[in-house]
């Protein structure tokens, strides 16, 4: 399997990495991992050249580290790369950093981590690292050989990424990137920031939590017409892996079928051609056009006499339509309080101002019903 060389990385991680946050479970309402099924998936991946395995302290209710430690123990330690992450939100004092790190080594049954990340940083979450001088502590672990490469995973805006990347000598950065978020969520800018700083990227959510494997039928058809043999998800993986500053593309695989399909895509990886990039663009546009309320956020419709935050409500709804993450949608809806679709009285005053000719009262009714359906499930 392809492995890219980077000046500051003394390792050859495979272009496909195995994320262990969505392993098969024993019970639907608990996070206990089904060791038998999950280990078979790890073994298959290992046998087919995947050598990068990514875990984190909180995954699967803190059971992921122990699982991956168990699954990889039978292989020579130098034959795989293990990535783990420090949960800054559990750190109240310096001693917590050491306590967590030692626990992680023990859970994973290893003496060092090949890749170690400060987990889910943004400017606010980085504050504890600055206040308690956590990075030098991790640097000391690196000196001792317990961390081979130090980086951070990032969930925030490009300005915060630029700030954090300048605060320490990082070896790599993990960012969320996929063809849907490339422009919409600044993934392109984040990728460029890493590249400008000479720091390779690990990619998370290349299939956007699975939503790019389950596109609308018309969008999926665009891919099927171009290559009937390739899965819809394979285009998303190839999009991310085609970027030259990408070291590894993580996929949080949940079934053996996904493992097999991802390996089929990446075992003999070929970057997207210009023609294929255009196909991705086309499928993306079909998906967005038919899935989203075409609100541009221009605010010509505001202020609503009933107090509805019209563009805000459409933004929240569109996020849900893309990601299908019901708890996030419901939380955002409730956070809008008396500015949500609940308060639309269908007066129609907004409609004459909307350059996109959106049937705003009808859409508000649709959103309200969607929320109420999810709430009553
Ligand atoms: S139709 Fe609904 S959203 Fe539009 S102005 Fe009237 S109350 Fe506000
Ligand atoms: S006028 Fe139309 S496009 Fe502009 S914010 Fe309002 S709903 Fe969205």
mmCIF file of C-alpha atoms and ligand atoms in Angstrom:
data_model
loop_
_atom_site.group_PDB
_atom_site.id
_atom_site.type_symbol
_atom_site.label_atom_id
_atom_site.label_comp_id
_atom_site.label_asym_id
_atom_site.label_seq_id
_atom_site.Cartn_x
_atom_site.Cartn_y
_atom_site.Cartn_z
ATOM 1 C CA UNK A 1 0.000 0.000 0.000
ATOM 2 C CA UNK A 2 1.185 3.514 -0.828
ATOM 3 C CA UNK A 3 3.161 5.327 1.827
ATOM 4 C CA UNK A 4 4.375 8.903 1.339
ATOM 5 C CA UNK A 5 7.676 10.189 2.638
ATOM 6 C CA UNK A 6 7.857 13.433 4.587
ATOM 7 C CA UNK A 7 11.004 15.076 5.877
ATOM 8 C CA UNK A 8 9.835 15.274 9.508
ATOM 9 C CA UNK A 9 8.238 11.827 9.679
ATOM 10 C CA UNK A 10 10.592 8.951 10.444
ATOM 11 C CA UNK A 11 8.036 6.307 9.515
ATOM 12 C CA UNK A 12 6.180 4.910 6.526
ATOM 13 C CA UNK A 13 2.510 5.013 7.454
ATOM 14 C CA UNK A 14 0.079 3.517 4.963
ATOM 15 C CA UNK A 15 -2.129 5.953 3.052
ATOM 16 C CA UNK A 16 -5.172 4.207 4.562
ATOM 17 C CA UNK A 17 -5.362 4.346 8.342
ATOM 18 C CA UNK A 18 -7.748 2.426 10.569
ATOM 19 C CA UNK A 19 -9.812 4.599 12.942
ATOM 20 C CA UNK A 20 -11.126 2.673 15.947
ATOM 21 C CA UNK A 21 -13.955 4.942 17.064
ATOM 22 C CA UNK A 22 -16.772 3.006 15.360
ATOM 23 C CA UNK A 23 -15.887 -0.640 15.839
ATOM 24 C CA UNK A 24 -18.635 -3.298 15.814
ATOM 25 C CA UNK A 25 -20.409 -3.415 19.159
ATOM 26 C CA UNK A 26 -21.856 -6.241 21.253
ATOM 27 C CA UNK A 27 -24.979 -4.265 22.185
ATOM 28 C CA UNK A 28 -26.591 -1.386 20.343
ATOM 29 C CA UNK A 29 -27.024 0.718 23.493
ATOM 30 C CA UNK A 30 -23.552 0.122 24.960
ATOM 31 C CA UNK A 31 -20.022 0.808 23.758
ATOM 32 C CA UNK A 32 -18.605 -2.684 24.405
ATOM 33 C CA UNK A 33 -16.630 -3.776 21.360
ATOM 34 C CA UNK A 34 -17.364 -7.088 19.696
ATOM 35 C CA UNK A 35 -13.774 -8.389 19.946
ATOM 36 C CA UNK A 36 -14.283 -11.296 17.586
ATOM 37 C CA UNK A 37 -15.671 -9.266 14.697
ATOM 38 C CA UNK A 38 -13.464 -6.251 15.338
ATOM 39 C CA UNK A 39 -10.259 -8.269 15.603
ATOM 40 C CA UNK A 40 -11.024 -10.048 12.332
ATOM 41 C CA UNK A 41 -11.283 -6.611 10.701
ATOM 42 C CA UNK A 42 -7.956 -5.484 12.150
ATOM 43 C CA UNK A 43 -6.279 -8.735 11.055
ATOM 44 C CA UNK A 44 -7.614 -8.351 7.516
ATOM 45 C CA UNK A 45 -6.433 -4.748 7.328
ATOM 46 C CA UNK A 46 -2.985 -5.643 8.694
ATOM 47 C CA UNK A 47 -2.626 -8.512 6.238
ATOM 48 C CA UNK A 48 -3.450 -6.133 3.389
ATOM 49 C CA UNK A 49 -0.873 -3.476 4.232
ATOM 50 C CA UNK A 50 -2.687 -1.108 6.618
ATOM 51 C CA UNK A 51 -0.103 -0.228 9.256
ATOM 52 C CA UNK A 52 -1.594 2.923 10.864
ATOM 53 C CA UNK A 53 -4.091 2.432 13.711
ATOM 54 C CA UNK A 54 -5.730 5.369 15.438
ATOM 55 C CA UNK A 55 -7.361 5.306 18.852
ATOM 56 C CA UNK A 56 -8.180 7.840 21.576
ATOM 57 C CA UNK A 57 -8.843 7.896 25.308
ATOM 58 C CA UNK A 58 -12.628 8.459 25.074
ATOM 59 C CA UNK A 59 -13.493 6.247 22.082
ATOM 60 C CA UNK A 60 -16.044 3.544 22.864
ATOM 61 C CA UNK A 61 -16.442 4.799 26.417
ATOM 62 C CA UNK A 62 -12.698 4.356 27.004
ATOM 63 C CA UNK A 63 -12.657 0.795 25.671
ATOM 64 C CA UNK A 64 -11.040 1.379 22.274
ATOM 65 C CA UNK A 65 -7.439 1.620 23.513
ATOM 66 C CA UNK A 66 -7.589 -1.716 25.311
ATOM 67 C CA UNK A 67 -9.139 -3.344 22.273
ATOM 68 C CA UNK A 68 -6.553 -2.128 19.772
ATOM 69 C CA UNK A 69 -3.756 -2.988 22.207
ATOM 70 C CA UNK A 70 -5.118 -6.522 22.390
ATOM 71 C CA UNK A 71 -5.652 -6.835 18.627
ATOM 72 C CA UNK A 72 -2.163 -5.630 17.662
ATOM 73 C CA UNK A 73 -0.225 -7.389 20.409
ATOM 74 C CA UNK A 74 0.373 -10.486 18.267
ATOM 75 C CA UNK A 75 2.267 -8.447 15.641
ATOM 76 C CA UNK A 76 5.871 -7.238 15.937
ATOM 77 C CA UNK A 77 5.813 -3.775 17.537
ATOM 78 C CA UNK A 78 7.893 -2.202 14.761
ATOM 79 C CA UNK A 79 5.487 -3.452 12.068
ATOM 80 C CA UNK A 80 2.614 -1.074 12.878
ATOM 81 C CA UNK A 81 2.101 2.535 13.890
ATOM 82 C CA UNK A 82 -0.172 3.324 16.800
ATOM 83 C CA UNK A 83 -1.715 6.765 17.253
ATOM 84 C CA UNK A 84 -3.344 7.857 20.505
ATOM 85 C CA UNK A 85 -4.644 11.194 21.811
ATOM 86 C CA UNK A 86 -4.497 13.268 24.964
ATOM 87 C CA UNK A 87 -7.953 14.462 26.094
ATOM 88 C CA UNK A 88 -7.257 18.020 27.238
ATOM 89 C CA UNK A 89 -10.703 18.285 28.796
ATOM 90 C CA UNK A 90 -9.633 15.785 31.499
ATOM 91 C CA UNK A 91 -6.607 17.849 32.485
ATOM 92 C CA UNK A 92 -6.911 19.995 35.593
ATOM 93 C CA UNK A 93 -3.303 19.951 36.709
ATOM 94 C CA UNK A 94 0.062 18.887 35.288
ATOM 95 C CA UNK A 95 -0.025 15.539 37.086
ATOM 96 C CA UNK A 96 -3.104 14.585 35.038
ATOM 97 C CA UNK A 97 -1.047 14.597 31.832
ATOM 98 C CA UNK A 98 1.339 11.962 33.179
ATOM 99 C CA UNK A 99 -1.465 9.949 34.735
ATOM 100 C CA UNK A 100 -3.423 9.782 31.471
ATOM 101 C CA UNK A 101 -0.348 9.026 29.371
ATOM 102 C CA UNK A 102 0.731 6.142 31.623
ATOM 103 C CA UNK A 103 -2.830 4.767 31.581
ATOM 104 C CA UNK A 104 -2.833 4.886 27.795
ATOM 105 C CA UNK A 105 0.458 2.993 27.508
ATOM 106 C CA UNK A 106 -0.900 0.380 29.867
ATOM 107 C CA UNK A 107 -4.269 0.051 28.103
ATOM 108 C CA UNK A 108 -2.595 -0.271 24.700
ATOM 109 C CA UNK A 109 0.091 -2.653 26.056
ATOM 110 C CA UNK A 110 2.880 -0.666 24.392
ATOM 111 C CA UNK A 111 5.969 1.217 25.515
ATOM 112 C CA UNK A 112 5.641 4.096 23.066
ATOM 113 C CA UNK A 113 3.197 5.737 20.679
ATOM 114 C CA UNK A 114 4.306 6.303 17.101
ATOM 115 C CA UNK A 115 1.930 9.227 16.767
ATOM 116 C CA UNK A 116 0.520 11.140 19.711
ATOM 117 C CA UNK A 117 -1.996 13.929 19.386
ATOM 118 C CA UNK A 118 -3.479 16.631 21.540
ATOM 119 C CA UNK A 119 -7.113 15.743 20.941
ATOM 120 C CA UNK A 120 -9.737 17.957 19.266
ATOM 121 C CA UNK A 121 -8.059 21.323 19.686
ATOM 122 C CA UNK A 122 -9.438 24.730 18.967
ATOM 123 C CA UNK A 123 -8.232 28.002 20.447
ATOM 124 C CA UNK A 124 -10.288 27.560 23.591
ATOM 125 C CA UNK A 125 -9.278 23.943 24.175
ATOM 126 C CA UNK A 126 -5.626 24.846 23.580
ATOM 127 C CA UNK A 127 -5.711 27.203 26.565
ATOM 128 C CA UNK A 128 -5.130 24.443 29.122
ATOM 129 C CA UNK A 129 -2.071 23.332 27.129
ATOM 130 C CA UNK A 130 -0.714 26.876 27.298
ATOM 131 C CA UNK A 131 -1.611 27.481 30.947
ATOM 132 C CA UNK A 132 -0.056 24.232 32.180
ATOM 133 C CA UNK A 133 2.790 24.094 29.638
ATOM 134 C CA UNK A 134 1.659 20.675 28.429
ATOM 135 C CA UNK A 135 3.553 20.692 25.121
ATOM 136 C CA UNK A 136 7.013 20.765 26.746
ATOM 137 C CA UNK A 137 5.887 17.838 28.936
ATOM 138 C CA UNK A 138 4.979 15.882 25.812
ATOM 139 C CA UNK A 139 8.254 17.039 24.249
ATOM 140 C CA UNK A 140 10.089 15.414 27.178
ATOM 141 C CA UNK A 141 8.217 12.151 26.469
ATOM 142 C CA UNK A 142 9.374 12.479 22.895
ATOM 143 C CA UNK A 143 12.978 12.875 24.026
ATOM 144 C CA UNK A 144 12.573 9.665 26.032
ATOM 145 C CA UNK A 145 11.259 7.875 22.934
ATOM 146 C CA UNK A 146 7.749 7.344 24.332
ATOM 147 C CA UNK A 147 6.297 9.567 21.617
ATOM 148 C CA UNK A 148 7.785 9.255 18.158
ATOM 149 C CA UNK A 149 5.790 12.026 16.461
ATOM 150 C CA UNK A 150 3.771 14.746 18.161
ATOM 151 C CA UNK A 151 0.767 16.438 16.618
ATOM 152 C CA UNK A 152 -2.776 17.557 17.289
ATOM 153 C CA UNK A 153 -6.210 16.939 15.904
ATOM 154 C CA UNK A 154 -8.155 20.046 15.090
ATOM 155 C CA UNK A 155 -11.819 21.078 15.047
ATOM 156 C CA UNK A 156 -12.075 24.789 14.554
ATOM 157 C CA UNK A 157 -11.622 27.773 12.286
ATOM 158 C CA UNK A 158 -8.514 28.383 10.133
ATOM 159 C CA UNK A 159 -7.329 31.336 12.270
ATOM 160 C CA UNK A 160 -7.175 29.050 15.318
ATOM 161 C CA UNK A 161 -5.292 26.427 13.331
ATOM 162 C CA UNK A 162 -2.755 29.031 12.232
ATOM 163 C CA UNK A 163 -2.350 30.165 15.843
ATOM 164 C CA UNK A 164 -1.867 26.675 17.304
ATOM 165 C CA UNK A 165 0.425 25.481 14.554
ATOM 166 C CA UNK A 166 2.734 28.419 15.337
ATOM 167 C CA UNK A 167 2.933 27.649 19.069
ATOM 168 C CA UNK A 168 5.001 24.482 18.936
ATOM 169 C CA UNK A 169 7.173 22.377 16.682
ATOM 170 C CA UNK A 170 4.515 19.894 15.564
ATOM 171 C CA UNK A 171 5.303 16.879 13.394
ATOM 172 C CA UNK A 172 1.824 16.485 11.911
ATOM 173 C CA UNK A 173 -1.762 17.723 12.189
ATOM 174 C CA UNK A 174 -5.044 15.835 11.880
ATOM 175 C CA UNK A 175 -7.848 17.752 10.184
ATOM 176 C CA UNK A 176 -11.383 17.031 8.970
ATOM 177 C CA UNK A 177 -11.367 17.035 5.191
ATOM 178 C CA UNK A 178 -13.672 15.712 2.503
ATOM 179 C CA UNK A 179 -15.010 16.950 -0.808
ATOM 180 C CA UNK A 180 -18.133 18.390 0.797
ATOM 181 C CA UNK A 181 -16.267 20.380 3.446
ATOM 182 C CA UNK A 182 -13.450 21.387 1.071
ATOM 183 C CA UNK A 183 -15.048 24.776 0.405
ATOM 184 C CA UNK A 184 -18.042 24.777 2.763
ATOM 185 C CA UNK A 185 -16.148 24.248 6.024
ATOM 186 C CA UNK A 186 -12.742 25.712 5.167
ATOM 187 C CA UNK A 187 -11.062 22.315 4.842
ATOM 188 C CA UNK A 188 -9.126 23.658 1.849
ATOM 189 C CA UNK A 189 -7.737 26.567 3.867
ATOM 190 C CA UNK A 190 -6.831 24.247 6.736
ATOM 191 C CA UNK A 191 -5.010 21.926 4.363
ATOM 192 C CA UNK A 192 -3.130 24.895 2.892
ATOM 193 C CA UNK A 193 -2.115 26.174 6.332
ATOM 194 C CA UNK A 194 -0.577 22.779 7.178
ATOM 195 C CA UNK A 195 1.186 22.697 3.820
ATOM 196 C CA UNK A 196 2.555 26.235 4.193
ATOM 197 C CA UNK A 197 4.027 25.240 7.569
ATOM 198 C CA UNK A 198 5.595 22.074 6.167
ATOM 199 C CA UNK A 199 3.439 19.853 8.392
ATOM 200 C CA UNK A 200 1.848 16.753 6.817
ATOM 201 C CA UNK A 201 -1.837 16.037 7.398
ATOM 202 C CA UNK A 202 -3.711 13.036 8.687
ATOM 203 C CA UNK A 203 -7.264 13.193 7.419
ATOM 204 C CA UNK A 204 -10.300 12.390 9.530
ATOM 205 C CA UNK A 205 -13.895 12.120 8.356
ATOM 206 C CA UNK A 206 -13.021 11.640 4.654
ATOM 207 C CA UNK A 207 -16.511 10.131 4.193
ATOM 208 C CA UNK A 208 -18.097 12.679 6.588
ATOM 209 C CA UNK A 209 -19.223 10.146 9.175
ATOM 210 C CA UNK A 210 -20.612 7.897 6.420
ATOM 211 C CA UNK A 211 -22.835 10.498 4.743
ATOM 212 C CA UNK A 212 -20.647 10.521 1.600
ATOM 213 C CA UNK A 213 -21.148 6.772 1.308
ATOM 214 C CA UNK A 214 -24.928 7.283 1.377
ATOM 215 C CA UNK A 215 -25.523 10.108 -1.065
ATOM 216 C CA UNK A 216 -28.933 10.861 -2.539
ATOM 217 C CA UNK A 217 -29.721 8.385 -5.371
ATOM 218 C CA UNK A 218 -29.233 10.990 -8.120
ATOM 219 C CA UNK A 219 -25.834 12.038 -6.768
ATOM 220 C CA UNK A 220 -24.752 8.400 -6.331
ATOM 221 C CA UNK A 221 -25.796 7.785 -9.928
ATOM 222 C CA UNK A 222 -23.220 10.315 -11.140
ATOM 223 C CA UNK A 223 -20.503 8.120 -9.629
ATOM 224 C CA UNK A 224 -22.097 4.880 -10.814
ATOM 225 C CA UNK A 225 -22.282 6.200 -14.398
ATOM 226 C CA UNK A 226 -18.598 7.067 -14.277
ATOM 227 C CA UNK A 227 -17.467 3.749 -12.772
ATOM 228 C CA UNK A 228 -20.053 1.058 -12.025
ATOM 229 C CA UNK A 229 -17.467 -1.024 -10.150
ATOM 230 C CA UNK A 230 -16.356 1.647 -7.676
ATOM 231 C CA UNK A 231 -18.297 2.246 -4.461
ATOM 232 C CA UNK A 232 -19.627 5.713 -3.713
ATOM 233 C CA UNK A 233 -17.389 5.886 -0.620
ATOM 234 C CA UNK A 234 -14.271 5.091 -2.667
ATOM 235 C CA UNK A 235 -14.513 8.475 -4.437
ATOM 236 C CA UNK A 236 -14.418 10.267 -1.107
ATOM 237 C CA UNK A 237 -11.357 8.331 0.070
ATOM 238 C CA UNK A 238 -9.567 8.973 -3.200
ATOM 239 C CA UNK A 239 -10.393 12.684 -3.048
ATOM 240 C CA UNK A 240 -8.648 13.022 0.308
ATOM 241 C CA UNK A 241 -5.724 10.749 -0.546
ATOM 242 C CA UNK A 242 -5.050 12.563 -3.834
ATOM 243 C CA UNK A 243 -3.786 15.636 -1.957
ATOM 244 C CA UNK A 244 0.017 15.348 -1.840
ATOM 245 C CA UNK A 245 0.464 16.744 1.688
ATOM 246 C CA UNK A 246 -1.750 14.000 3.082
ATOM 247 C CA UNK A 247 0.152 11.343 5.001
ATOM 248 C CA UNK A 248 -2.745 9.062 5.965
ATOM 249 C CA UNK A 249 -6.494 9.020 5.419
ATOM 250 C CA UNK A 250 -8.311 7.601 8.430
ATOM 251 C CA UNK A 251 -11.460 5.638 8.002
ATOM 252 C CA UNK A 252 -13.524 4.707 11.050
ATOM 253 C CA UNK A 253 -14.556 1.300 9.756
ATOM 254 C CA UNK A 254 -17.495 -0.529 11.340
ATOM 255 C CA UNK A 255 -17.930 -3.640 9.192
ATOM 256 C CA UNK A 256 -15.749 -6.115 7.329
ATOM 257 C CA UNK A 257 -17.414 -4.995 4.069
ATOM 258 C CA UNK A 258 -16.162 -1.465 4.655
ATOM 259 C CA UNK A 259 -12.658 -2.739 5.390
ATOM 260 C CA UNK A 260 -12.633 -4.789 2.192
ATOM 261 C CA UNK A 261 -14.012 -1.948 0.095
ATOM 262 C CA UNK A 262 -11.546 0.606 1.494
ATOM 263 C CA UNK A 263 -8.640 -1.749 0.920
ATOM 264 C CA UNK A 264 -9.807 -2.437 -2.614
ATOM 265 C CA UNK A 265 -9.741 1.336 -3.186
ATOM 266 C CA UNK A 266 -6.418 2.066 -1.518
ATOM 267 C CA UNK A 267 -4.331 -1.066 -2.114
ATOM 268 C CA UNK A 268 -3.514 0.111 -5.593
ATOM 269 C CA UNK A 269 -4.225 3.775 -5.022
ATOM 270 C CA UNK A 270 -4.471 6.081 -8.005
ATOM 271 C CA UNK A 271 -4.969 9.815 -7.485
ATOM 272 C CA UNK A 272 -8.076 11.313 -9.063
ATOM 273 C CA UNK A 273 -7.493 12.508 -12.622
ATOM 274 C CA UNK A 274 -8.757 15.934 -13.685
ATOM 275 C CA UNK A 275 -11.726 14.248 -15.312
ATOM 276 C CA UNK A 276 -12.510 12.357 -12.100
ATOM 277 C CA UNK A 277 -12.199 15.554 -10.035
ATOM 278 C CA UNK A 278 -14.905 17.015 -12.280
ATOM 279 C CA UNK A 279 -17.103 13.976 -11.622
ATOM 280 C CA UNK A 280 -16.719 14.480 -7.860
ATOM 281 C CA UNK A 281 -17.636 18.147 -8.285
ATOM 282 C CA UNK A 282 -20.698 17.217 -10.320
ATOM 283 C CA UNK A 283 -21.925 14.598 -7.819
ATOM 284 C CA UNK A 284 -21.358 17.042 -4.972
ATOM 285 C CA UNK A 285 -23.422 19.740 -6.696
ATOM 286 C CA UNK A 286 -26.259 17.330 -7.473
ATOM 287 C CA UNK A 287 -26.241 16.229 -3.840
ATOM 288 C CA UNK A 288 -26.265 19.779 -2.476
ATOM 289 C CA UNK A 289 -28.911 21.050 -4.894
ATOM 290 C CA UNK A 290 -31.355 18.278 -4.102
ATOM 291 C CA UNK A 291 -30.683 17.997 -0.405
ATOM 292 C CA UNK A 292 -30.314 21.524 0.911
ATOM 293 C CA UNK A 293 -32.465 24.593 1.265
ATOM 294 C CA UNK A 294 -30.662 26.923 -1.190
ATOM 295 C CA UNK A 295 -30.297 29.730 1.353
ATOM 296 C CA UNK A 296 -27.212 31.896 0.775
ATOM 297 C CA UNK A 297 -27.455 33.661 4.143
ATOM 298 C CA UNK A 298 -27.923 37.076 2.492
ATOM 299 C CA UNK A 299 -30.453 38.104 5.193
ATOM 300 C CA UNK A 300 -32.650 40.114 2.819
ATOM 301 C CA UNK A 301 -35.616 38.346 4.443
ATOM 302 C CA UNK A 302 -34.767 39.640 7.917
ATOM 303 C CA UNK A 303 -36.062 40.780 10.322
ATOM 304 C CA UNK A 304 -38.951 38.362 10.680
ATOM 305 C CA UNK A 305 -41.826 40.005 12.611
ATOM 306 C CA UNK A 306 -42.279 36.772 14.600
ATOM 307 C CA UNK A 307 -38.606 36.662 15.542
ATOM 308 C CA UNK A 308 -37.563 33.619 13.482
ATOM 309 C CA UNK A 309 -33.856 33.564 12.605
ATOM 310 C CA UNK A 310 -34.558 32.456 9.035
ATOM 311 C CA UNK A 311 -30.978 31.983 7.682
ATOM 312 C CA UNK A 312 -29.878 30.535 11.035
ATOM 313 C CA UNK A 313 -32.695 27.979 10.957
ATOM 314 C CA UNK A 314 -31.825 26.971 7.383
ATOM 315 C CA UNK A 315 -28.138 26.623 8.304
ATOM 316 C CA UNK A 316 -28.974 24.243 11.154
ATOM 317 C CA UNK A 317 -31.376 22.239 8.974
ATOM 318 C CA UNK A 318 -28.894 21.976 6.095
ATOM 319 C CA UNK A 319 -26.223 20.652 8.438
ATOM 320 C CA UNK A 320 -28.642 17.940 9.488
ATOM 321 C CA UNK A 321 -29.600 17.128 5.883
ATOM 322 C CA UNK A 322 -25.928 16.575 5.057
ATOM 323 C CA UNK A 323 -24.775 14.735 8.149
ATOM 324 C CA UNK A 324 -28.062 13.178 9.347
ATOM 325 C CA UNK A 325 -26.852 13.656 12.938
ATOM 326 C CA UNK A 326 -30.157 13.908 14.773
ATOM 327 C CA UNK A 327 -28.889 14.727 18.320
ATOM 328 C CA UNK A 328 -26.820 17.646 16.938
ATOM 329 C CA UNK A 329 -29.786 18.966 14.979
ATOM 330 C CA UNK A 330 -32.124 18.736 17.949
ATOM 331 C CA UNK A 331 -29.642 20.475 20.225
ATOM 332 C CA UNK A 332 -29.075 23.286 17.714
ATOM 333 C CA UNK A 333 -32.838 23.626 17.225
ATOM 334 C CA UNK A 334 -33.414 23.922 20.963
ATOM 335 C CA UNK A 335 -30.547 26.408 21.306
ATOM 336 C CA UNK A 336 -32.381 28.715 18.900
ATOM 337 C CA UNK A 337 -35.142 29.052 21.520
ATOM 338 C CA UNK A 338 -37.789 31.542 20.316
ATOM 339 C CA UNK A 339 -35.982 32.091 17.009
ATOM 340 C CA UNK A 340 -36.699 28.568 15.713
ATOM 341 C CA UNK A 341 -39.186 27.392 13.071
ATOM 342 C CA UNK A 342 -41.720 26.835 15.875
ATOM 343 C CA UNK A 343 -42.430 30.546 15.890
ATOM 344 C CA UNK A 344 -43.190 31.027 12.204
ATOM 345 C CA UNK A 345 -46.801 32.193 11.786
ATOM 346 C CA UNK A 346 -46.693 31.799 7.990
ATOM 347 C CA UNK A 347 -47.364 35.496 7.378
ATOM 348 C CA UNK A 348 -45.311 35.337 4.163
ATOM 349 C CA UNK A 349 -43.684 38.751 4.744
ATOM 350 C CA UNK A 350 -40.208 37.301 4.160
ATOM 351 C CA UNK A 351 -40.944 35.670 0.804
ATOM 352 C CA UNK A 352 -40.993 38.801 -1.340
ATOM 353 C CA UNK A 353 -37.441 39.608 -0.246
ATOM 354 C CA UNK A 354 -35.827 36.249 -0.960
ATOM 355 C CA UNK A 355 -33.734 36.337 -4.159
ATOM 356 C CA UNK A 356 -33.637 32.515 -4.129
ATOM 357 C CA UNK A 357 -37.474 32.304 -4.214
ATOM 358 C CA UNK A 358 -37.470 29.922 -1.256
ATOM 359 C CA UNK A 359 -40.956 29.037 -0.021
ATOM 360 C CA UNK A 360 -39.912 30.058 3.478
ATOM 361 C CA UNK A 361 -43.137 29.334 5.448
ATOM 362 C CA UNK A 362 -43.412 25.870 3.833
ATOM 363 C CA UNK A 363 -39.789 25.132 4.664
ATOM 364 C CA UNK A 364 -40.287 26.296 8.255
ATOM 365 C CA UNK A 365 -43.206 23.881 8.532
ATOM 366 C CA UNK A 366 -41.040 21.073 7.092
ATOM 367 C CA UNK A 367 -38.275 21.813 9.611
ATOM 368 C CA UNK A 368 -40.701 22.029 12.518
ATOM 369 C CA UNK A 369 -42.203 18.668 11.589
ATOM 370 C CA UNK A 370 -38.758 17.115 11.194
ATOM 371 C CA UNK A 371 -37.763 18.270 14.687
ATOM 372 C CA UNK A 372 -40.994 17.043 16.200
ATOM 373 C CA UNK A 373 -40.690 13.650 14.448
ATOM 374 C CA UNK A 374 -37.166 13.161 15.796
ATOM 375 C CA UNK A 375 -38.177 14.266 19.277
ATOM 376 C CA UNK A 376 -41.031 11.771 19.412
ATOM 377 C CA UNK A 377 -38.962 8.836 18.172
HETATM 378 S S1 LIG B 1 -43.453 33.524 7.047
HETATM 379 FE FE1 LIG B 1 -42.601 32.852 8.972
HETATM 380 S S2 LIG B 1 -40.429 33.208 8.762
HETATM 381 FE FE2 LIG B 1 -41.402 34.406 7.170
HETATM 382 S S3 LIG B 1 -41.676 36.432 8.074
HETATM 383 FE FE3 LIG B 1 -43.555 35.282 8.445
HETATM 384 S S4 LIG B 1 -43.286 34.365 10.454
HETATM 385 FE FE4 LIG B 1 -41.278 35.040 9.729
HETATM 386 S S1 LIG B 2 -33.462 36.027 1.750
HETATM 387 FE FE1 LIG B 2 -33.582 33.880 1.145
HETATM 388 S S2 LIG B 2 -31.463 33.345 0.707
HETATM 389 FE FE2 LIG B 2 -31.402 35.280 1.832
HETATM 390 S S3 LIG B 2 -31.161 34.645 3.998
HETATM 391 FE FE3 LIG B 2 -33.353 34.864 3.618
HETATM 392 S S4 LIG B 2 -34.017 32.781 3.059
HETATM 393 FE FE4 LIG B 2 -31.808 32.825 2.841
#
